[in-house]
XYZ file of C-alpha atoms in Angstrom:
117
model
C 0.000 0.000 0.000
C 3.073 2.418 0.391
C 3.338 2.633 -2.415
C -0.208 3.494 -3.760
C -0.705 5.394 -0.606
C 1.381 7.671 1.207
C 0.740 6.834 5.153
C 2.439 9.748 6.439
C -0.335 12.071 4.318
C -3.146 9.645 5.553
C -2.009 9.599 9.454
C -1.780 13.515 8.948
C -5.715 13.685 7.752
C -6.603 11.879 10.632
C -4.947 13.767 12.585
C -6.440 16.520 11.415
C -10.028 15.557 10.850
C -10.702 12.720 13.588
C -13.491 10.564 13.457
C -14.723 12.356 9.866
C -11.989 10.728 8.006
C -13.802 8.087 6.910
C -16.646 10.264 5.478
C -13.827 11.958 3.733
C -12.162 9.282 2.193
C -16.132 8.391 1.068
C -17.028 11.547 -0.279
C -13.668 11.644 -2.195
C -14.641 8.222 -3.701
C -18.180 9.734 -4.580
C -16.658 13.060 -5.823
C -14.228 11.682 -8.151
C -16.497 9.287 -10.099
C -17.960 12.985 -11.273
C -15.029 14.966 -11.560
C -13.786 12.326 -13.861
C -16.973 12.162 -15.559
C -16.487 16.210 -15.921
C -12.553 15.379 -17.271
C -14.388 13.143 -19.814
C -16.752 15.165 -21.235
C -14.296 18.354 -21.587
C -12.299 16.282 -23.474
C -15.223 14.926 -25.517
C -16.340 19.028 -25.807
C -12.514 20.473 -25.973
C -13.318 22.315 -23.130
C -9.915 22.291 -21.432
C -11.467 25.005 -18.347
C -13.693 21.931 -17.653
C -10.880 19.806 -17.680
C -8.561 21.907 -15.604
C -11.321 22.628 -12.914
C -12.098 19.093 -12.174
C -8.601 17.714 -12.598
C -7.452 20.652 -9.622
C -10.045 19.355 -7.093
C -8.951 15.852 -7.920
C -5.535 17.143 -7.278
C -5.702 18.402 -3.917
C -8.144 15.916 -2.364
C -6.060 13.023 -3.490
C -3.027 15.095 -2.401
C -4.970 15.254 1.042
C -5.443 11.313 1.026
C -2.070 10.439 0.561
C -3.109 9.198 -3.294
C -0.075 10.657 -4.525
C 0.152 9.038 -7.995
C -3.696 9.984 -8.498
C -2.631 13.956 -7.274
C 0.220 14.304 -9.767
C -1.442 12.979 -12.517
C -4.234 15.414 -11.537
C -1.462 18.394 -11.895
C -0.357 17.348 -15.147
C -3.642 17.551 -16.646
C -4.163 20.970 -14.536
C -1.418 22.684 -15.811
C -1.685 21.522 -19.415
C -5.511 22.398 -19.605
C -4.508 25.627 -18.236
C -2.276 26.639 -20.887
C -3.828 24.960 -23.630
C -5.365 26.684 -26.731
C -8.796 25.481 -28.438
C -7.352 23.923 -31.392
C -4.007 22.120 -30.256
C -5.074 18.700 -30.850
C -1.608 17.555 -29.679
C -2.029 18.669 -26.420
C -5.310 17.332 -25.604
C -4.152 13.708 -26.704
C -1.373 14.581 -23.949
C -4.300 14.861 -21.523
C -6.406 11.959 -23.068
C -3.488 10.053 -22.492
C -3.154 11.435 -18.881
C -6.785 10.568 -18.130
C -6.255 7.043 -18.966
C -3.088 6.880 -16.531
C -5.157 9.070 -13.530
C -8.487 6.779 -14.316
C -5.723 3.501 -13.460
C -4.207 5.632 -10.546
C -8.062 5.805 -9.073
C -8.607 2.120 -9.652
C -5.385 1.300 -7.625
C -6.039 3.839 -4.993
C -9.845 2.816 -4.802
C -9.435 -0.255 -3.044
C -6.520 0.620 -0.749
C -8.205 3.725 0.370
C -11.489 1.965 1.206
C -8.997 -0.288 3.653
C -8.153 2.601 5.768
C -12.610 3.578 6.730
């Protein structure tokens, strides 16, 4: 699980948010089967704002739940959507091809995350 998840982030949440943690780590779960759905469709649409917005709140909550993998692949996407133009067809393959790699990241993280409610 180390490697998926990074302890040090998790025992920090808890820390921090107590017996809610769980709920978190739920409404994370919840959250990201939309903001991925939202990912999806801006890059259906070439709407790289939609893309950039959902792949920065992926970004920090992973970041939050020690789903490290899942948060930088999130801030790839961010940055790229952010500085993207309408027509560069290059660079949204770039973040088609991220959004396969951060939809595999939530798979792994899925399961191992569950563990810890």
């Amino acid at each position: 699980m180390s490697q998926i998840i990074n302890m040090a982030a998790v025992e920090e949440a808890k820390d921090i948010m107590k017996d809610k943690f769980p709920m978190m780590v739920e409404y994370f779960l919840e959250d990201a089967v939309m903001y991925t759905g939202d990912i999806d469709a801006g890059l259906m649409n070439r709407d790289a704002h939609k893309v950039q917005s959902a792949a920065h709140t992926i970004k920090s909550s992973a970041k939050q739940l020690g789903a490290d993998k899942l948060s930088e692949l999130a801030k790839q996407m961010e940055h790229i959507a952010a500085d993207i133009t309408d027509s560069n067809e290059e660079e949204f393959q770039k973040l088609a091809e991220l959004f396969t790699e951060l939809k595999d990241a939530l798979a792994e993280a899925e399961p191992e995350l569950k563990k810890l409610v």
